[in-house]
mmCIF file of C-alpha atoms in Angstrom:
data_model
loop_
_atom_site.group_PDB
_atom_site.id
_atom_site.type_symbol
_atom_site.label_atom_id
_atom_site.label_comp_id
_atom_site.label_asym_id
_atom_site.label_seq_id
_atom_site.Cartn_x
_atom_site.Cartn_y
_atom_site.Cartn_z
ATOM 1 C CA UNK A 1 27.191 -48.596 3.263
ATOM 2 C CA UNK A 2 29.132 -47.696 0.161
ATOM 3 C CA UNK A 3 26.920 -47.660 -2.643
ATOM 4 C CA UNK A 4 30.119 -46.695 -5.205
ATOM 5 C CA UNK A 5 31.546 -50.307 -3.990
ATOM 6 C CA UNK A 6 28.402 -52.343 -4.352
ATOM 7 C CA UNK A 7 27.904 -51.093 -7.316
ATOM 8 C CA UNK A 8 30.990 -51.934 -9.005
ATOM 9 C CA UNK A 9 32.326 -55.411 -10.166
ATOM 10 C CA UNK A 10 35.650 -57.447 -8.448
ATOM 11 C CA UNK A 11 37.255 -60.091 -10.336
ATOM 12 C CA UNK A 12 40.997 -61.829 -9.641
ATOM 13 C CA UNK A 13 43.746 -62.523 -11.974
ATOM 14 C CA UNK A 14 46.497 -64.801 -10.849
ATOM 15 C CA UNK A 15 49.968 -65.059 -12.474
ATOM 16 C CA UNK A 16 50.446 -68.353 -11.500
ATOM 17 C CA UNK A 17 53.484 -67.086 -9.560
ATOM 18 C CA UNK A 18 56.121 -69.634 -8.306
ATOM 19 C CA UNK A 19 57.241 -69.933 -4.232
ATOM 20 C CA UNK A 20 60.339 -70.502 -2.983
ATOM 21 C CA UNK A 21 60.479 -74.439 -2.516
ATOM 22 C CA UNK A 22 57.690 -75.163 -4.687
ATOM 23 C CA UNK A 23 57.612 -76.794 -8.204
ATOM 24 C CA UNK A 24 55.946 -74.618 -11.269
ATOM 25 C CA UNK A 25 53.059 -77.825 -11.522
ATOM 26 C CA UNK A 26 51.963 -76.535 -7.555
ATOM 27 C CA UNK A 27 51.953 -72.715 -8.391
ATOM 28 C CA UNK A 28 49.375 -73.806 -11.590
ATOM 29 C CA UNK A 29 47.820 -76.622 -9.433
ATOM 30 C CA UNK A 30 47.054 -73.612 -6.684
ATOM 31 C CA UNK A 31 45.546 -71.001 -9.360
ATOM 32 C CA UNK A 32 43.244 -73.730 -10.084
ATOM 33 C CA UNK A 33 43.009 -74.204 -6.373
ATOM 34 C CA UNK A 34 42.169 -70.419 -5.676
ATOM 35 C CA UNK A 35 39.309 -69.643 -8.421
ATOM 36 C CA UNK A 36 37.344 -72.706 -6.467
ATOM 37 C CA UNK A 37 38.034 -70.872 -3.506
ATOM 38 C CA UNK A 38 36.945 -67.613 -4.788
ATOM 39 C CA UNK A 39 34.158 -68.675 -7.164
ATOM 40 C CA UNK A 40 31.188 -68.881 -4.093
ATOM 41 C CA UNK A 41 32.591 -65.172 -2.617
ATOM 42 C CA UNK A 42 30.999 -63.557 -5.408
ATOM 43 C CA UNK A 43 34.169 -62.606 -7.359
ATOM 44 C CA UNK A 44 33.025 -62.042 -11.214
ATOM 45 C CA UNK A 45 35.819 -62.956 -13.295
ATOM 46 C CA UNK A 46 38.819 -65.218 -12.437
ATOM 47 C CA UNK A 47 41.251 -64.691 -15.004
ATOM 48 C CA UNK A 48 45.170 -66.022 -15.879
ATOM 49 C CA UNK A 49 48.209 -64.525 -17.420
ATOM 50 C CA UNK A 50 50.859 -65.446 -20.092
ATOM 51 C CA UNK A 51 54.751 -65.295 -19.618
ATOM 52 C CA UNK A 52 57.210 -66.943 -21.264
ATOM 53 C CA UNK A 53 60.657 -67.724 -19.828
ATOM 54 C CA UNK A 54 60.310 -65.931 -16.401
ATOM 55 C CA UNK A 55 61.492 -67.963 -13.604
ATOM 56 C CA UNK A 56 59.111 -67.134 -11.230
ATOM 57 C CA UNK A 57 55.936 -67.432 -13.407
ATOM 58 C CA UNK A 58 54.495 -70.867 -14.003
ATOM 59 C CA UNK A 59 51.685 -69.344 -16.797
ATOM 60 C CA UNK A 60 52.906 -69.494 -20.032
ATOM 61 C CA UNK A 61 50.060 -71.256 -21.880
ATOM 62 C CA UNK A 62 47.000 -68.952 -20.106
ATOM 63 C CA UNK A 63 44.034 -70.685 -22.663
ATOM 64 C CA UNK A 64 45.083 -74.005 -21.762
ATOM 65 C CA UNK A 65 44.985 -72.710 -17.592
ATOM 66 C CA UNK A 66 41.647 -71.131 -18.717
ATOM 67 C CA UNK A 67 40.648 -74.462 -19.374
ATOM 68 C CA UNK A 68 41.739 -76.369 -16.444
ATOM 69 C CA UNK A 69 40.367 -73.335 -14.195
ATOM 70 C CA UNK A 70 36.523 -73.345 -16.021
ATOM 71 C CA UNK A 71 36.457 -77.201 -15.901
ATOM 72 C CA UNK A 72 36.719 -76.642 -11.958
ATOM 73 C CA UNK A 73 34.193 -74.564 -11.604
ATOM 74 C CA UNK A 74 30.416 -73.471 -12.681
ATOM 75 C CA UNK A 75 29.750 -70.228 -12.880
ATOM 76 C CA UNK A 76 32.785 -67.532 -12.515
ATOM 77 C CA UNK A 77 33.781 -66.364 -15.755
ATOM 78 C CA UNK A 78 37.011 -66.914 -17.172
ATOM 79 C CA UNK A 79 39.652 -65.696 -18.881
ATOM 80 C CA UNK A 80 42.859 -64.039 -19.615
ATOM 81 C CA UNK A 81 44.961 -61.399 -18.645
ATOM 82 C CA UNK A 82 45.899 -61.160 -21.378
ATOM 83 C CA UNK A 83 46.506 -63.443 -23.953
ATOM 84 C CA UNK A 84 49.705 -61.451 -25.705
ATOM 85 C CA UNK A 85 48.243 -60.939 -29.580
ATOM 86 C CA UNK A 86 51.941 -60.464 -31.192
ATOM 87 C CA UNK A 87 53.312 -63.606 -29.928
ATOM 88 C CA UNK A 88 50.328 -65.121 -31.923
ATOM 89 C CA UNK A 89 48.475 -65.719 -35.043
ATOM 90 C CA UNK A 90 44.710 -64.374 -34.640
ATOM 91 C CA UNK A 91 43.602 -67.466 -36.764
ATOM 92 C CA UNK A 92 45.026 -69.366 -33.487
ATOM 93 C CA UNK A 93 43.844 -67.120 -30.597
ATOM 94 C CA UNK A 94 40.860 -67.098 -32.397
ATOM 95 C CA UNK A 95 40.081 -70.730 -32.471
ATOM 96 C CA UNK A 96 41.669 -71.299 -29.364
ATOM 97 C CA UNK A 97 39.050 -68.967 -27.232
ATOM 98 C CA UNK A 98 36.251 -70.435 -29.818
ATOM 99 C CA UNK A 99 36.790 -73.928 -28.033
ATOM 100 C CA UNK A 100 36.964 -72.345 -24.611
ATOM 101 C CA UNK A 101 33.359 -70.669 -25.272
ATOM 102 C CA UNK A 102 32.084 -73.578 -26.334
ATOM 103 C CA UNK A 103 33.218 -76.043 -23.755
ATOM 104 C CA UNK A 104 31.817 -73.327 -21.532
ATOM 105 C CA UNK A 105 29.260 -71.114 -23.089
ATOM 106 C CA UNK A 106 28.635 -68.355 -21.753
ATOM 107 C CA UNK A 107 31.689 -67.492 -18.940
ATOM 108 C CA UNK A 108 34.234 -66.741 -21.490
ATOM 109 C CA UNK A 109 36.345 -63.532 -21.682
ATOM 110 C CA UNK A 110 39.261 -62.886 -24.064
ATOM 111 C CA UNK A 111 41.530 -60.223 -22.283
ATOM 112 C CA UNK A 112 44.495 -58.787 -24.812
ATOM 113 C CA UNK A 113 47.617 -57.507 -24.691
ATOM 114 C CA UNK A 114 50.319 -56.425 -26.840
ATOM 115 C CA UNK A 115 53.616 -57.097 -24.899
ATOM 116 C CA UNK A 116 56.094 -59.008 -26.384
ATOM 117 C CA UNK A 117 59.259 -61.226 -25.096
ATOM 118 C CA UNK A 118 60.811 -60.015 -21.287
ATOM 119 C CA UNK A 119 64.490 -60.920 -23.164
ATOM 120 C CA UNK A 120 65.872 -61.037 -26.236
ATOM 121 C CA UNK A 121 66.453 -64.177 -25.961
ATOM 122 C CA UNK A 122 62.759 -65.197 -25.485
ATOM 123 C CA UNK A 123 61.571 -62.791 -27.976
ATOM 124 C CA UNK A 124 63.856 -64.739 -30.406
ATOM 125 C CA UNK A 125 62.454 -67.901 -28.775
ATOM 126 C CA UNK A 126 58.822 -67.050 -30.331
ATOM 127 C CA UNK A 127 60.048 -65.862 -33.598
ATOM 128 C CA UNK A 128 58.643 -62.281 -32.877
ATOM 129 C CA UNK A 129 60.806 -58.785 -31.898
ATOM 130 C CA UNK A 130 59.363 -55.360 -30.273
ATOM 131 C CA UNK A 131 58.387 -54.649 -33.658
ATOM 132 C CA UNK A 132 55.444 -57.253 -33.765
ATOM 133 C CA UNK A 133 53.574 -54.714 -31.035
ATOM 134 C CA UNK A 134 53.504 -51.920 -33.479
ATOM 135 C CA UNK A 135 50.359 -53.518 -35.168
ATOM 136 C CA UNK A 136 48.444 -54.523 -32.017
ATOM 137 C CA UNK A 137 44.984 -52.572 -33.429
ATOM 138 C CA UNK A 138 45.364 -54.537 -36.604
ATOM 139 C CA UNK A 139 45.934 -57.532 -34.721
ATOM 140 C CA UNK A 140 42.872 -56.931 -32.770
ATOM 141 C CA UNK A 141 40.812 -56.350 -35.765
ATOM 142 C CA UNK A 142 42.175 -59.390 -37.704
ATOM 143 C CA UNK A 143 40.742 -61.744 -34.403
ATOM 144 C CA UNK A 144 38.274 -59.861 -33.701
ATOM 145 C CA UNK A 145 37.307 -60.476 -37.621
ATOM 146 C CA UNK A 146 37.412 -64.717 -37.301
ATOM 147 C CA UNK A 147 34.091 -64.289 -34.921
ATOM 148 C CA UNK A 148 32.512 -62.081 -37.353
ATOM 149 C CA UNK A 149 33.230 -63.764 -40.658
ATOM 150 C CA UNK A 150 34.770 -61.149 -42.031
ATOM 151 C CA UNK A 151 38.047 -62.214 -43.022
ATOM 152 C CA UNK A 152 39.386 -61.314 -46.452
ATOM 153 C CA UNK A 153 41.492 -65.024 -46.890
ATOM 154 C CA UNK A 154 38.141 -66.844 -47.261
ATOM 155 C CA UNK A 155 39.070 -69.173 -44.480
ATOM 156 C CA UNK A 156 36.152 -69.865 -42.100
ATOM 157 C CA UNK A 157 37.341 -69.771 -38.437
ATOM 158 C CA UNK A 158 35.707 -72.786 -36.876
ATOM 159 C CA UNK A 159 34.615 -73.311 -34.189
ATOM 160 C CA UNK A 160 34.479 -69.393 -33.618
ATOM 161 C CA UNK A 161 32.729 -67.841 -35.879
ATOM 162 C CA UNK A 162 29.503 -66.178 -34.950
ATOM 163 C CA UNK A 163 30.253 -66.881 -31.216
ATOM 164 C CA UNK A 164 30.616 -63.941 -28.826
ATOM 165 C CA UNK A 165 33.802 -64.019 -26.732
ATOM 166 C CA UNK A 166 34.068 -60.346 -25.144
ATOM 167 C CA UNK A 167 37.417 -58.957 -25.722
ATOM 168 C CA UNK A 168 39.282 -56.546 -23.152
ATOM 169 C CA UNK A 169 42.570 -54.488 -24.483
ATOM 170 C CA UNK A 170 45.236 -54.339 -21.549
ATOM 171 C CA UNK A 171 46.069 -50.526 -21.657
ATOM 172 C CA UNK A 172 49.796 -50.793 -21.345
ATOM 173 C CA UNK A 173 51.331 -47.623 -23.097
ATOM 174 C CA UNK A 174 49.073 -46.826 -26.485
ATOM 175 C CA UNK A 175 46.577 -49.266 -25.673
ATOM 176 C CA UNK A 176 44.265 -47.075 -24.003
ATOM 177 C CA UNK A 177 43.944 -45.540 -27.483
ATOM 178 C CA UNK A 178 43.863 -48.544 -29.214
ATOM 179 C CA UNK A 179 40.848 -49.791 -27.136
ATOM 180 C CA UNK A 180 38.713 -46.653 -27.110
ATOM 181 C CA UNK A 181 39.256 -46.482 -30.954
ATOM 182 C CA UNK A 182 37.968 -50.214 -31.545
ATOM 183 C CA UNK A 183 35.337 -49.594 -28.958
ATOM 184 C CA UNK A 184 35.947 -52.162 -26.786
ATOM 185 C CA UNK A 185 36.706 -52.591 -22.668
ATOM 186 C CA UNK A 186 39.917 -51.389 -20.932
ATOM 187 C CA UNK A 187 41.815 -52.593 -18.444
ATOM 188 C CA UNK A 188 44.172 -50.351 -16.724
ATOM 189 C CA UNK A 189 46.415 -50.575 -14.067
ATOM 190 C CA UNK A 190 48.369 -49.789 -11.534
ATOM 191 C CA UNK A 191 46.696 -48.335 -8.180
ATOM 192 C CA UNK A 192 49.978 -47.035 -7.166
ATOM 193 C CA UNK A 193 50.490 -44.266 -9.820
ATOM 194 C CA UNK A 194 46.903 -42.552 -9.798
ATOM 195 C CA UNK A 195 47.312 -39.757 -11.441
ATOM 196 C CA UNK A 196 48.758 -42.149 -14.766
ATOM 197 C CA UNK A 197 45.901 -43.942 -13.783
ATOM 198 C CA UNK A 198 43.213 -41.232 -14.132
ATOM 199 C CA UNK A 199 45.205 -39.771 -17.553
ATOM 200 C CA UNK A 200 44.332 -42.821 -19.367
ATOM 201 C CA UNK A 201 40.887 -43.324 -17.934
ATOM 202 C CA UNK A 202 39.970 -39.802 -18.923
ATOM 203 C CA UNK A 203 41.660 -40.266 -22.688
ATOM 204 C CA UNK A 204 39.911 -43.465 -23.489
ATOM 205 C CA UNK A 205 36.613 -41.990 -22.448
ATOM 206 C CA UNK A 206 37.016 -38.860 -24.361
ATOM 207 C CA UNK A 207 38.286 -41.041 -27.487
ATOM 208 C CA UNK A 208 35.729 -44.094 -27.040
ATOM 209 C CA UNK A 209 34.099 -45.488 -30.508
ATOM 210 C CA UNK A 210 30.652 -47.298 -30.045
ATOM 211 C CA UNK A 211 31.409 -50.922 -31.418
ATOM 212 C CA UNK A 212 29.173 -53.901 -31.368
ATOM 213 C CA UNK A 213 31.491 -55.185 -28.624
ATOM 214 C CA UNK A 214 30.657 -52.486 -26.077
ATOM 215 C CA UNK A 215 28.189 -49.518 -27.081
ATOM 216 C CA UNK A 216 29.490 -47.280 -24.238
ATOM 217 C CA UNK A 217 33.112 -47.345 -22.184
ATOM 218 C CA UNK A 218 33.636 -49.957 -19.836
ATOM 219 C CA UNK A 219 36.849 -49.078 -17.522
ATOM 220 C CA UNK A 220 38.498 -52.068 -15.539
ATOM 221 C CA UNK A 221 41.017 -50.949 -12.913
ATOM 222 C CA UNK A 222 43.668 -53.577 -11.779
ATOM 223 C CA UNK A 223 46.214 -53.813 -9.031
ATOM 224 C CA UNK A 224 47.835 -54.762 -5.693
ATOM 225 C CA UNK A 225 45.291 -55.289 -3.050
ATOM 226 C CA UNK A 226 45.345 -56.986 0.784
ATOM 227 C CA UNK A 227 43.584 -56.684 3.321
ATOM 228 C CA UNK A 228 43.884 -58.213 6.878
ATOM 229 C CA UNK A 229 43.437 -57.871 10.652
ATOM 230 C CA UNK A 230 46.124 -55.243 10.523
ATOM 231 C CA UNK A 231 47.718 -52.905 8.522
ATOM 232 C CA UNK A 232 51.108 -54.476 9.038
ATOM 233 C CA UNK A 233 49.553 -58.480 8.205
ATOM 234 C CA UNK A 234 48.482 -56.516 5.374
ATOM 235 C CA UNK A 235 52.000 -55.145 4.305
ATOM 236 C CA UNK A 236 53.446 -58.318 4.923
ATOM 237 C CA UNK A 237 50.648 -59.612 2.156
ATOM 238 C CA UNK A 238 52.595 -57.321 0.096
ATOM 239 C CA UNK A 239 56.514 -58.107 1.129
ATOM 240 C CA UNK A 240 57.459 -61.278 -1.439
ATOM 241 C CA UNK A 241 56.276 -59.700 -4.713
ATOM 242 C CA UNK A 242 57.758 -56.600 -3.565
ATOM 243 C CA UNK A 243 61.291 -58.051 -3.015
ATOM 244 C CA UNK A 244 61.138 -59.988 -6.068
ATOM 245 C CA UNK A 245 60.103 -57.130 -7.925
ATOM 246 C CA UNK A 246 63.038 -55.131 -6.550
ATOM 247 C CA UNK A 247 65.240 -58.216 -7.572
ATOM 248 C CA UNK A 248 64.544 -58.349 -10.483
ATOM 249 C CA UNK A 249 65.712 -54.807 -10.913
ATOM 250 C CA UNK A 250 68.663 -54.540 -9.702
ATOM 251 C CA UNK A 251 69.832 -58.181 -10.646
ATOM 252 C CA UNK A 252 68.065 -58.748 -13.775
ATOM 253 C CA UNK A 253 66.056 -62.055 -12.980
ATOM 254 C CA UNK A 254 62.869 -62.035 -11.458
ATOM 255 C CA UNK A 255 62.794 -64.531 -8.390
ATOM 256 C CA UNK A 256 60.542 -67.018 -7.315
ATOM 257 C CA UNK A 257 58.575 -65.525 -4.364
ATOM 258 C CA UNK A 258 60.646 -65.974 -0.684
ATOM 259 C CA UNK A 259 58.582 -66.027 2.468
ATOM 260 C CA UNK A 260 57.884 -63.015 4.050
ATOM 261 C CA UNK A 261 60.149 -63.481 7.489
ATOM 262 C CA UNK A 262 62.620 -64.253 4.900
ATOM 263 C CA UNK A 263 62.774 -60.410 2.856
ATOM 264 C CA UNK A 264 62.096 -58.706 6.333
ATOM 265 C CA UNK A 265 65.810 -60.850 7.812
ATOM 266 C CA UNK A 266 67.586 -59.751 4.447
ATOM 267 C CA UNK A 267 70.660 -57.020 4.153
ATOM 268 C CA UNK A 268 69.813 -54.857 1.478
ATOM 269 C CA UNK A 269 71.767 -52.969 -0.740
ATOM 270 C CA UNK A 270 70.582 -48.905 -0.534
ATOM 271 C CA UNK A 271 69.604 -49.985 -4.331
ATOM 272 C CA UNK A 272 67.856 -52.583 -3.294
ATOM 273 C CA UNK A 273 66.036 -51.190 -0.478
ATOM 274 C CA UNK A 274 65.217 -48.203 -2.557
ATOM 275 C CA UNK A 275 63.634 -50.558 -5.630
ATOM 276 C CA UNK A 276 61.657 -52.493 -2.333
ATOM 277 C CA UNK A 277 60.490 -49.451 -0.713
ATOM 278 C CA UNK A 278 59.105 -48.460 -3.880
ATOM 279 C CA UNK A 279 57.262 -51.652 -4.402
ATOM 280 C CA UNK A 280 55.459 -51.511 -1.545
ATOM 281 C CA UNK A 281 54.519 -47.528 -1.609
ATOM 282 C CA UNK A 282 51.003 -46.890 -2.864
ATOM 283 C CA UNK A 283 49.562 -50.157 -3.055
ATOM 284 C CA UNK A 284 45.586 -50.619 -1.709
ATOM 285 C CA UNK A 285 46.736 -52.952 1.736
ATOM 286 C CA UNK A 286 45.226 -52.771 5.594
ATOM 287 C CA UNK A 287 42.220 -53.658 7.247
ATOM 288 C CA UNK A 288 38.534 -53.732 5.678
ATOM 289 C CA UNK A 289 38.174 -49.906 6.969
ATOM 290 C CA UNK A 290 40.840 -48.667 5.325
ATOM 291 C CA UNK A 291 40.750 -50.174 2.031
ATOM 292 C CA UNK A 292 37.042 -49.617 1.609
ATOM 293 C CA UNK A 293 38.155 -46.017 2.094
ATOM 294 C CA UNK A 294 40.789 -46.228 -0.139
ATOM 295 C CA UNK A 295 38.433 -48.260 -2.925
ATOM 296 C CA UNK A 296 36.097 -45.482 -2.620
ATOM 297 C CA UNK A 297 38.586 -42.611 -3.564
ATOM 298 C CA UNK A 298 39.602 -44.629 -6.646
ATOM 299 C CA UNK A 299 36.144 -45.492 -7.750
ATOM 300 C CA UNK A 300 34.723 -42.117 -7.226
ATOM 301 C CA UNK A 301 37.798 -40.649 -9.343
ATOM 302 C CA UNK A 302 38.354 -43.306 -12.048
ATOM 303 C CA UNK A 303 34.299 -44.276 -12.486
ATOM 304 C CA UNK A 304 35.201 -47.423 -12.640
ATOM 305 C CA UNK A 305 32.921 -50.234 -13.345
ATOM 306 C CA UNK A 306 35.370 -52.848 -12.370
ATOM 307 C CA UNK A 307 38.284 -53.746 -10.436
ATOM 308 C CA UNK A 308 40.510 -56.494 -10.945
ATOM 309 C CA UNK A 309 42.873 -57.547 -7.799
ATOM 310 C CA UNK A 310 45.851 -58.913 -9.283
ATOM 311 C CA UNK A 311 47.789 -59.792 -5.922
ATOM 312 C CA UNK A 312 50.504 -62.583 -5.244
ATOM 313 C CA UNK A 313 51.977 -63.549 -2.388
ATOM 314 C CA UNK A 314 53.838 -66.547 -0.958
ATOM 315 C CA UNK A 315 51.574 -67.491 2.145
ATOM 316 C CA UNK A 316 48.353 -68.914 0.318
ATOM 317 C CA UNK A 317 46.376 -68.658 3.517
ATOM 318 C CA UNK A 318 47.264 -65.093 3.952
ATOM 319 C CA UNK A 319 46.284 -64.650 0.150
ATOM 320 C CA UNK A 320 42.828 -66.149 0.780
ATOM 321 C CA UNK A 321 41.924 -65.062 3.605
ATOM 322 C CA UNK A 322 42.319 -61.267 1.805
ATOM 323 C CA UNK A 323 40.423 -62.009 -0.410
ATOM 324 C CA UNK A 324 37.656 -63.724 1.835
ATOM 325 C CA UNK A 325 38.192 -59.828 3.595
ATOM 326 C CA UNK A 326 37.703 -57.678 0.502
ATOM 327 C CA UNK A 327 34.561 -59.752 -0.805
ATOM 328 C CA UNK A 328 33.285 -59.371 2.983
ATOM 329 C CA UNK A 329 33.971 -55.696 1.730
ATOM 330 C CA UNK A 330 32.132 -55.485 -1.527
ATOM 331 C CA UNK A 331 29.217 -57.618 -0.911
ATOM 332 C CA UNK A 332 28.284 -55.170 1.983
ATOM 333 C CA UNK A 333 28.843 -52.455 -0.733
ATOM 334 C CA UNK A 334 31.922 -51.359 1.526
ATOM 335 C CA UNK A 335 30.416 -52.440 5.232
#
């Protein structure tokens, strides 16, 4: 028994991602679907994601899935990965996640990032360009300043202030810094590249501020995991986002996810194959043994208190039963 795995927390975020032949209403209908699913397999977070104008992402509103997902079910908590602060006021993020907490005290979670538009064009759609990220730590401290009562406008953020939502800072690019400075939890990502991964673990730590929000770090590693009978049911877990990933490089638009029969029949361009080959490399997919053993490197490296499984794929049965397979894994504390 692994007592590095059963020590450590597992939680899910879904992107809500759209399927070949299916509407955007069933990809949101089935995250709704799946946190039921995963809620009684001990799974301690189920959280959602924002995009805006990406075909193959249904999630653009994640508060209002946060909703939908915590109304069908009890006790998981809830949240989002992230909520995207620059496309936002905080006045409105702030209220927002102060209805969400209390609708459903106690299983809230406000997860933050600081990414902006995919396009141009959608960038221009939200009134906000790259520019808007720059001031992600102010934004932070400007929400984070509606629960506290501290704001300087006079304006009382209702119903949010004086609850406690706990924020998370997505550590894309600076916001490893950003999060150790404001002293609050990181999430971090991806399992492929472990070497980034263990750079920014090791600089938040060394840069980590005591806050009221978290008095010590708490690291949350996300990423690509499957696990199944076989290493190759596992890879084939893996083959739609992979493809559409690799599609979305080398034609600009990012896909819907096709079947997996259908990638493995396609002609690829060397481009193409080379952007899909890469997409699959590295990721944390095979049978229980293997990624328990795999889990176990990362854990031991990273010190990790959390990890957050962030995999899509276009068979939903296939995408259950992995997860039924890696809570089998992490409620035995590794088997």
């Amino acid at each position: 028994m692994s007592a590095t795995i059963g020590a450590v927390r597992f939680s899910v975020l879904d992107r809500s991602r759209t399927r070949e032949g299916h509407t955007d209403a069933e990809a949101l209908r089935d995250t709704v679907r799946l946190a039921r699913e995963l809620e009684p397999l001990g799974y301690h977070r189920f959280w959602v994601s924002e995009h805006h104008g990406v075909p193959g992402v249904a999630g653009s509103a994640p508060t209002v899935l946060a909703a939908a997902v915590a109304g069908a079910t009890h006790s998981i908590r809830v949240g989002t990965g992230g909520v995207m602060l620059p496309n936002h006021r905080p006045l409105v993020v702030a209220e927002q996640f102060g209805v969400l907490e209390s609708l459903f005290p106690g299983r809230i979670d406000m997860g933050l990032g600081r990414s902006v538009g995919f396009t141009g064009g959608v960038r221009k759609a939200l009134g906000h360009g790259r520019d808007d990220a720059e001031d992600f730590a102010g934004q932070i401290e400007e929400l984070l300043g509606w629960f506290d009562g501290t704001s300087p406008t006079g304006v009382r953020a209702r119903p949010s202030e004086g609850l406690t939502v706990p924020p998370f800072v997505l550590a894309m690019g600076e916001g490893a810094a950003i999060a150790a400075r404001a002293g609050l939890p990181m999430v971090i990502g991806d399992l492929r590249d472990r070497e980034k991964l263990q750079r920014g673990v090791d600089a938040y730590r060394a840069a980590f501020r005591p806050s009221r929000w978290a008095a010590e770090p708490y690291v949350v590693v996300s990423g690509t995991v499957a696990v199944a009978a076989s290493p190759e049911e596992a890879r084939r877990i893996l083959v739609p986002e992979a493809w559409s990933m690799a599609y979305s490089r080398t034609h600009g638009t990012f896909p819907p996810l096709a079947p997996a029969e259908f990638v493995e029949a396609l002609t690829m361009t060397a481009k193409e194959r080379g952007c899909y080959e890469a997409a699959l490399a590295g990721q944390l997919a095979g049978t229980e043994e293997q990624v328990a053993a795999e889990l176990e490197t990362v854990l031991k490296a990273t010190g990790a208190q959390e990890v957050l499984v962030t995999t899509s794929t276009y068979d939903r049965a296939a995408l259950l039963d992995s997860y039924r397979r890696l809570a089998g894994i992490f409620t035995a504390g590794g088997g």
